[in-house]
């Protein structure tokens, strides 16, 4: 079914689109997010509000305490007062790992709830190079990074209708490779290069922050999200806000540095391996410790370590400056208890450089 809401009236300042893929083992965490938005947003989403929030949520009966498996679309209502086919639509089972599901939902929301500014969050497990949004009801299908690129290209009409903010509400997705794909489709990208954490005071509670008003810009919303997360969640992680307008310059710096590395590999392979060993890595392989076996490496720190080995010193300096211009907000949560992951040398973007063939590129 393709639900069609009644005419929404005048265009509002903001439309937020939340893609909740709950067809996973975290399913029970998601219904409460809807309840929080209903209870926390008040007049922001009322008849005189400035914000529409469209949600697609797909529940899994094995993992969720629910009598209604399958997908539902919502236009979030204050205090949870819904009318079927007016602001709540049962969709049946959907494959949330199919990019067409994302296209259908987001296009529907933007057509029916037009706004001056758009925010899109995809919430599920994240796998870095292997993508996002696994659906256990559909053979663990997921949205791969190339599928997400193609979906956002269609959703934004090849960048003519850009998202103001795109949020990777998932682990490991703030990679250079991933944000490069989004550079033409979103003005600002919010994400985690590490394992991500949330709690009842973070996501999506930042939409209820008093600083978020009809006059808020995309950059300002990104700052609010950033501040609320960092104040609320104390587990060890890195969170970053990226300015897409800087990514093409970053790409040039990456290419120049990579060319210099390739030119040096004949006589400096040991030094290059030493640089990778010394560089900041991210716990990603499930052994709960940061070791040389982890495949995600902080890009800034890797450039710094190659320069320390006497390789590509000029190009490394330019690359570090380009990363600093792109990552307009960066915070590192130090370890306070288990897990004791030290990310003190992180700078907001990782790249995929496995020690050995593994995972998605086995």
CSV table of C-alpha atoms in Angstrom, one decimal:
chain,number,residue,atom,x,y,z
A,1,UNK,CA,0.0,0.0,0.0
A,2,UNK,CA,1.0,3.6,-0.7
A,3,UNK,CA,-0.6,5.8,2.0
A,4,UNK,CA,-1.6,9.2,0.9
A,5,UNK,CA,-2.2,11.8,3.7
A,6,UNK,CA,-4.7,14.7,3.3
A,7,UNK,CA,-3.2,18.0,2.0
A,8,UNK,CA,-0.8,19.2,4.6
A,9,UNK,CA,-1.4,22.9,4.1
A,10,UNK,CA,1.4,25.4,4.1
A,11,UNK,CA,5.1,24.4,3.8
A,12,UNK,CA,6.7,24.2,7.2
A,13,UNK,CA,10.3,25.1,8.2
A,14,UNK,CA,11.5,21.6,8.9
A,15,UNK,CA,10.6,18.0,7.9
A,16,UNK,CA,12.4,15.2,9.7
A,17,UNK,CA,12.4,11.7,8.2
A,18,UNK,CA,13.2,8.8,10.5
A,19,UNK,CA,14.0,5.4,9.0
A,20,UNK,CA,13.8,2.9,11.9
A,21,UNK,CA,14.8,-0.5,10.7
A,22,UNK,CA,13.8,-2.6,13.8
A,23,UNK,CA,14.0,-5.9,12.0
A,24,UNK,CA,17.1,-6.7,14.1
A,25,UNK,CA,18.0,-7.8,17.6
A,26,UNK,CA,17.7,-4.2,18.9
A,27,UNK,CA,14.0,-4.1,18.1
A,28,UNK,CA,12.7,-3.3,21.5
A,29,UNK,CA,14.8,-0.1,21.7
A,30,UNK,CA,12.8,1.6,18.9
A,31,UNK,CA,9.1,1.9,19.9
A,32,UNK,CA,10.2,4.0,22.8
A,33,UNK,CA,11.7,6.5,20.5
A,34,UNK,CA,8.3,7.2,19.0
A,35,UNK,CA,6.8,7.6,22.5
A,36,UNK,CA,9.6,10.1,23.4
A,37,UNK,CA,8.9,12.2,20.4
A,38,UNK,CA,5.2,12.2,21.1
A,39,UNK,CA,5.8,13.3,24.7
A,40,UNK,CA,8.7,15.7,24.2
A,41,UNK,CA,8.0,17.8,21.1
A,42,UNK,CA,4.8,19.4,22.2
A,43,UNK,CA,4.0,22.6,20.2
A,44,UNK,CA,6.8,22.0,17.7
A,45,UNK,CA,4.6,19.4,16.0
A,46,UNK,CA,1.2,20.8,16.8
A,47,UNK,CA,-1.3,22.6,14.6
A,48,UNK,CA,0.8,25.7,14.8
A,49,UNK,CA,4.2,24.0,14.8
A,50,UNK,CA,7.1,24.3,12.5
A,51,UNK,CA,8.1,20.6,12.3
A,52,UNK,CA,6.7,17.5,10.6
A,53,UNK,CA,8.2,14.2,11.6
A,54,UNK,CA,7.6,11.2,9.3
A,55,UNK,CA,8.6,7.8,10.6
A,56,UNK,CA,8.9,4.4,9.0
A,57,UNK,CA,9.3,1.7,11.6
A,58,UNK,CA,9.5,-2.0,10.9
A,59,UNK,CA,9.2,-4.4,13.9
A,60,UNK,CA,10.3,-8.0,14.2
A,61,UNK,CA,8.1,-10.3,16.2
A,62,UNK,CA,11.0,-12.4,17.4
A,63,UNK,CA,12.9,-9.4,18.9
A,64,UNK,CA,10.1,-7.0,19.8
A,65,UNK,CA,7.3,-7.3,22.4
A,66,UNK,CA,4.6,-6.5,19.8
A,67,UNK,CA,1.4,-7.8,18.6
A,68,UNK,CA,1.8,-6.0,15.3
A,69,UNK,CA,4.8,-7.1,13.3
A,70,UNK,CA,5.5,-5.4,10.0
A,71,UNK,CA,6.0,-1.8,9.0
A,72,UNK,CA,4.1,1.3,10.0
A,73,UNK,CA,4.3,4.9,8.7
A,74,UNK,CA,3.6,7.7,11.2
A,75,UNK,CA,3.3,11.4,11.1
A,76,UNK,CA,4.2,11.9,14.7
A,77,UNK,CA,1.4,13.4,16.8
A,78,UNK,CA,1.7,15.1,20.2
A,79,UNK,CA,0.6,12.7,23.0
A,80,UNK,CA,0.3,9.9,20.5
A,81,UNK,CA,-3.2,10.7,19.2
A,82,UNK,CA,-3.4,8.9,15.8
A,83,UNK,CA,-6.1,8.3,13.2
A,84,UNK,CA,-5.7,5.4,10.9
A,85,UNK,CA,-5.0,6.5,7.3
A,86,UNK,CA,-4.7,10.1,8.3
A,87,UNK,CA,-1.5,10.2,10.3
A,88,UNK,CA,-0.8,6.5,10.8
A,89,UNK,CA,-0.6,3.8,8.0
A,90,UNK,CA,0.0,0.1,8.3
A,91,UNK,CA,2.3,-1.0,5.5
A,92,UNK,CA,2.6,-4.7,6.0
A,93,UNK,CA,6.0,-6.4,5.9
A,94,UNK,CA,8.7,-4.3,4.1
A,95,UNK,CA,12.3,-5.1,3.3
A,96,UNK,CA,14.2,-2.3,5.1
A,97,UNK,CA,17.4,-3.5,3.5
A,98,UNK,CA,16.0,-2.7,0.1
A,99,UNK,CA,17.0,0.9,-1.0
A,100,UNK,CA,13.7,1.2,-2.9
A,101,UNK,CA,11.9,1.1,0.5
A,102,UNK,CA,14.0,4.1,1.6
A,103,UNK,CA,13.3,5.9,-1.7
A,104,UNK,CA,9.5,5.3,-1.4
A,105,UNK,CA,9.3,6.5,2.2
A,106,UNK,CA,11.5,9.5,1.8
A,107,UNK,CA,10.0,10.7,-1.5
A,108,UNK,CA,6.5,10.3,0.0
A,109,UNK,CA,7.4,12.3,3.0
A,110,UNK,CA,9.1,15.1,1.0
A,111,UNK,CA,6.1,15.3,-1.4
A,112,UNK,CA,3.4,15.3,1.3
A,113,UNK,CA,5.2,17.3,4.0
A,114,UNK,CA,7.3,19.8,2.1
A,115,UNK,CA,9.7,22.0,4.1
A,116,UNK,CA,12.4,24.6,3.9
A,117,UNK,CA,14.8,22.2,5.5
A,118,UNK,CA,15.0,18.4,5.5
A,119,UNK,CA,16.6,16.0,8.0
A,120,UNK,CA,17.0,12.2,7.3
A,121,UNK,CA,18.2,9.6,9.8
A,122,UNK,CA,18.8,5.9,9.1
A,123,UNK,CA,18.8,4.0,12.3
A,124,UNK,CA,20.0,0.3,12.5
A,125,UNK,CA,23.2,-1.5,12.7
A,126,UNK,CA,26.0,0.0,10.7
A,127,UNK,CA,28.8,-1.9,9.0
A,128,UNK,CA,31.2,0.7,7.6
A,129,UNK,CA,32.2,-0.6,4.2
A,130,UNK,CA,29.4,-3.1,4.1
A,131,UNK,CA,26.6,-0.5,4.5
A,132,UNK,CA,23.7,-0.1,6.8
A,133,UNK,CA,20.2,-1.2,7.7
A,134,UNK,CA,20.1,-5.0,7.9
A,135,UNK,CA,16.6,-6.7,7.8
A,136,UNK,CA,16.5,-10.0,9.5
A,137,UNK,CA,13.0,-10.7,8.2
A,138,UNK,CA,14.4,-10.6,4.6
A,139,UNK,CA,17.4,-12.8,4.7
A,140,UNK,CA,19.5,-10.2,6.4
A,141,UNK,CA,19.4,-8.0,3.3
A,142,UNK,CA,20.9,-4.5,3.8
A,143,UNK,CA,21.4,-1.2,2.1
A,144,UNK,CA,24.9,-1.3,0.7
A,145,UNK,CA,26.9,1.9,0.3
A,146,UNK,CA,26.5,2.0,-3.4
A,147,UNK,CA,22.7,1.4,-3.0
A,148,UNK,CA,22.5,4.3,-0.5
A,149,UNK,CA,24.4,6.5,-3.0
A,150,UNK,CA,21.9,5.7,-5.7
A,151,UNK,CA,18.9,6.1,-3.4
A,152,UNK,CA,20.0,9.5,-2.2
A,153,UNK,CA,20.7,10.6,-5.7
A,154,UNK,CA,17.1,9.8,-6.6
A,155,UNK,CA,15.6,11.2,-3.4
A,156,UNK,CA,17.4,14.5,-3.8
A,157,UNK,CA,17.0,14.7,-7.6
A,158,UNK,CA,20.7,14.4,-8.0
A,159,UNK,CA,21.4,17.1,-5.4
A,160,UNK,CA,18.8,19.7,-6.6
A,161,UNK,CA,16.8,19.2,-3.4
A,162,UNK,CA,19.6,18.6,-0.9
A,163,UNK,CA,19.1,17.3,2.6
A,164,UNK,CA,20.2,19.8,5.2
A,165,UNK,CA,21.4,17.1,7.6
A,166,UNK,CA,21.9,13.4,7.0
A,167,UNK,CA,22.5,11.3,10.2
A,168,UNK,CA,24.1,7.9,10.2
A,169,UNK,CA,22.5,6.7,13.4
A,170,UNK,CA,24.6,3.6,13.3
A,171,UNK,CA,28.1,2.3,14.0
A,172,UNK,CA,31.2,2.8,12.0
A,173,UNK,CA,29.6,4.8,9.2
A,174,UNK,CA,31.7,8.1,9.4
A,175,UNK,CA,34.2,6.8,6.9
A,176,UNK,CA,35.9,9.0,4.3
A,177,UNK,CA,34.6,6.6,1.7
A,178,UNK,CA,31.0,6.9,2.9
A,179,UNK,CA,30.8,10.7,3.4
A,180,UNK,CA,32.4,11.2,-0.1
A,181,UNK,CA,29.4,9.4,-1.5
A,182,UNK,CA,27.0,11.8,0.3
A,183,UNK,CA,28.8,15.1,-0.6
A,184,UNK,CA,26.3,16.2,-3.3
A,185,UNK,CA,23.1,15.1,-1.5
A,186,UNK,CA,23.4,16.5,2.1
A,187,UNK,CA,24.9,19.8,3.4
A,188,UNK,CA,26.0,18.3,6.7
A,189,UNK,CA,26.6,14.7,7.7
A,190,UNK,CA,26.4,13.5,11.3
A,191,UNK,CA,28.0,10.2,12.3
A,192,UNK,CA,30.3,8.0,14.3
A,193,UNK,CA,33.5,6.6,13.0
A,194,UNK,CA,33.4,4.2,16.0
A,195,UNK,CA,30.8,2.0,17.6
A,196,UNK,CA,28.0,4.3,18.5
A,197,UNK,CA,26.0,4.6,21.7
A,198,UNK,CA,22.7,6.3,22.5
A,199,UNK,CA,20.4,6.7,25.5
A,200,UNK,CA,17.1,8.3,26.5
A,201,UNK,CA,18.5,11.8,26.6
A,202,UNK,CA,20.2,11.7,23.2
A,203,UNK,CA,18.5,10.5,20.0
A,204,UNK,CA,16.0,11.7,18.9
A,205,UNK,CA,15.6,14.0,21.9
A,206,UNK,CA,17.7,16.6,20.3
A,207,UNK,CA,14.7,17.5,18.2
A,208,UNK,CA,13.1,18.6,21.4
A,209,UNK,CA,16.0,20.9,22.4
A,210,UNK,CA,14.8,24.4,23.1
A,211,UNK,CA,17.5,25.7,20.6
A,212,UNK,CA,15.8,23.9,17.7
A,213,UNK,CA,13.3,26.4,16.3
A,214,UNK,CA,11.8,27.4,12.9
A,215,UNK,CA,14.8,29.6,12.3
A,216,UNK,CA,17.4,26.9,12.9
A,217,UNK,CA,19.7,26.2,9.9
A,218,UNK,CA,21.1,22.8,9.0
A,219,UNK,CA,24.5,23.6,10.5
A,220,UNK,CA,22.8,24.8,13.7
A,221,UNK,CA,20.7,21.6,14.0
A,222,UNK,CA,23.9,19.6,13.5
A,223,UNK,CA,25.5,21.5,16.3
A,224,UNK,CA,22.5,20.8,18.6
A,225,UNK,CA,22.6,17.1,17.8
A,226,UNK,CA,26.3,17.1,18.5
A,227,UNK,CA,26.0,18.9,21.8
A,228,UNK,CA,23.0,16.8,23.1
A,229,UNK,CA,24.8,13.6,22.2
A,230,UNK,CA,28.0,14.5,23.8
A,231,UNK,CA,26.4,15.8,27.0
A,232,UNK,CA,24.1,12.7,27.3
A,233,UNK,CA,26.2,9.7,26.3
A,234,UNK,CA,29.4,8.9,28.2
A,235,UNK,CA,30.5,5.6,26.7
A,236,UNK,CA,33.8,5.7,24.7
A,237,UNK,CA,33.1,6.9,21.2
A,238,UNK,CA,33.9,9.5,18.6
A,239,UNK,CA,31.2,11.7,17.1
A,240,UNK,CA,31.7,14.1,14.2
A,241,UNK,CA,29.8,16.6,12.1
A,242,UNK,CA,31.0,17.1,8.6
A,243,UNK,CA,30.6,20.0,6.2
A,244,UNK,CA,30.0,18.5,2.7
A,245,UNK,CA,31.1,21.6,0.9
A,246,UNK,CA,34.7,20.8,2.0
A,247,UNK,CA,34.7,17.1,0.8
A,248,UNK,CA,35.8,17.7,-2.8
A,249,UNK,CA,38.9,19.6,-1.5
A,250,UNK,CA,39.4,16.7,0.9
A,251,UNK,CA,39.1,14.2,-2.0
A,252,UNK,CA,41.9,16.1,-3.8
A,253,UNK,CA,44.1,15.9,-0.8
A,254,UNK,CA,43.4,12.2,-0.3
A,255,UNK,CA,44.3,11.5,-4.0
A,256,UNK,CA,47.6,13.5,-3.8
A,257,UNK,CA,48.6,11.7,-0.6
A,258,UNK,CA,47.7,8.3,-2.0
A,259,UNK,CA,49.7,9.0,-5.1
A,260,UNK,CA,52.7,9.9,-2.9
A,261,UNK,CA,52.2,6.7,-0.9
A,262,UNK,CA,52.1,4.5,-4.0
A,263,UNK,CA,55.2,6.1,-5.3
A,264,UNK,CA,57.0,5.3,-2.0
A,265,UNK,CA,55.9,1.7,-1.6
A,266,UNK,CA,58.8,0.2,-3.6
A,267,UNK,CA,61.4,1.3,-1.1
A,268,UNK,CA,59.3,2.1,2.0
A,269,UNK,CA,56.9,-0.7,2.4
A,270,UNK,CA,58.2,-1.5,5.9
A,271,UNK,CA,57.9,2.2,6.9
A,272,UNK,CA,54.4,2.3,5.5
A,273,UNK,CA,53.4,-0.8,7.5
A,274,UNK,CA,54.9,0.7,10.6
A,275,UNK,CA,52.8,3.8,10.1
A,276,UNK,CA,49.6,1.7,9.9
A,277,UNK,CA,50.6,-0.1,13.0
A,278,UNK,CA,51.2,3.1,14.9
A,279,UNK,CA,48.0,4.9,13.7
A,280,UNK,CA,44.8,5.1,15.6
A,281,UNK,CA,42.4,2.3,14.9
A,282,UNK,CA,38.8,1.6,15.8
A,283,UNK,CA,37.4,-1.4,17.6
A,284,UNK,CA,35.3,-3.1,14.9
A,285,UNK,CA,36.1,-6.8,14.8
A,286,UNK,CA,34.2,-7.8,17.9
A,287,UNK,CA,37.1,-8.8,20.1
A,288,UNK,CA,36.4,-5.8,22.4
A,289,UNK,CA,39.9,-4.4,22.2
A,290,UNK,CA,41.7,-2.1,19.8
A,291,UNK,CA,44.5,-4.0,18.0
A,292,UNK,CA,46.3,-4.0,14.7
A,293,UNK,CA,43.7,-6.5,13.4
A,294,UNK,CA,41.0,-3.8,13.4
A,295,UNK,CA,40.4,-2.7,9.8
A,296,UNK,CA,39.3,0.9,10.3
A,297,UNK,CA,42.1,3.5,10.7
A,298,UNK,CA,41.8,7.1,11.5
A,299,UNK,CA,42.7,9.0,8.3
A,300,UNK,CA,44.3,12.1,10.0
A,301,UNK,CA,46.4,10.0,12.3
A,302,UNK,CA,47.5,7.7,9.5
A,303,UNK,CA,48.6,10.7,7.5
A,304,UNK,CA,50.5,12.0,10.5
A,305,UNK,CA,52.2,8.6,11.1
A,306,UNK,CA,53.2,8.3,7.4
A,307,UNK,CA,54.8,11.7,7.6
A,308,UNK,CA,56.6,10.6,10.8
A,309,UNK,CA,58.1,7.8,8.8
A,310,UNK,CA,59.4,10.3,6.2
A,311,UNK,CA,56.7,9.4,3.6
A,312,UNK,CA,54.6,12.0,1.8
A,313,UNK,CA,55.2,14.7,4.3
A,314,UNK,CA,53.9,17.6,2.3
A,315,UNK,CA,50.8,15.7,1.1
A,316,UNK,CA,50.1,14.4,4.6
A,317,UNK,CA,50.2,18.0,6.0
A,318,UNK,CA,47.7,19.1,3.3
A,319,UNK,CA,45.5,16.1,4.0
A,320,UNK,CA,45.4,16.8,7.7
A,321,UNK,CA,44.4,20.4,7.1
A,322,UNK,CA,41.6,19.2,4.7
A,323,UNK,CA,40.2,16.8,7.3
A,324,UNK,CA,40.2,19.6,9.9
A,325,UNK,CA,38.2,21.9,7.5
A,326,UNK,CA,35.7,19.1,6.8
A,327,UNK,CA,35.1,17.8,10.4
A,328,UNK,CA,33.6,21.0,11.7
A,329,UNK,CA,32.7,19.4,15.0
A,330,UNK,CA,34.6,16.6,16.7
A,331,UNK,CA,34.4,15.1,20.2
A,332,UNK,CA,36.1,12.1,21.7
A,333,UNK,CA,34.6,10.4,24.7
A,334,UNK,CA,37.4,8.9,26.9
A,335,UNK,CA,36.9,5.5,28.5
A,336,UNK,CA,35.5,5.8,32.0
A,337,UNK,CA,34.7,2.1,32.4
A,338,UNK,CA,34.6,-1.1,30.3
A,339,UNK,CA,34.9,-1.1,27.4
A,340,UNK,CA,38.2,0.8,27.7
A,341,UNK,CA,38.6,2.0,24.1
A,342,UNK,CA,41.1,4.9,23.8
A,343,UNK,CA,40.3,7.1,20.8
A,344,UNK,CA,42.5,10.0,21.9
A,345,UNK,CA,44.2,10.2,18.5
A,346,UNK,CA,41.0,10.2,16.4
A,347,UNK,CA,40.1,13.1,14.2
A,348,UNK,CA,36.6,12.2,12.9
A,349,UNK,CA,37.1,10.2,9.8
A,350,UNK,CA,38.3,6.6,9.2
A,351,UNK,CA,39.3,4.7,6.1
A,352,UNK,CA,39.1,1.0,5.5
A,353,UNK,CA,42.6,-0.5,5.5
A,354,UNK,CA,42.5,-4.1,6.8
A,355,UNK,CA,45.7,-5.9,7.8
A,356,UNK,CA,44.5,-9.0,6.0
A,357,UNK,CA,41.6,-9.8,3.7
A,358,UNK,CA,38.4,-10.0,5.9
A,359,UNK,CA,34.8,-9.2,6.3
A,360,UNK,CA,33.0,-7.5,3.4
A,361,UNK,CA,36.1,-7.9,1.2
A,362,UNK,CA,37.1,-11.4,2.3
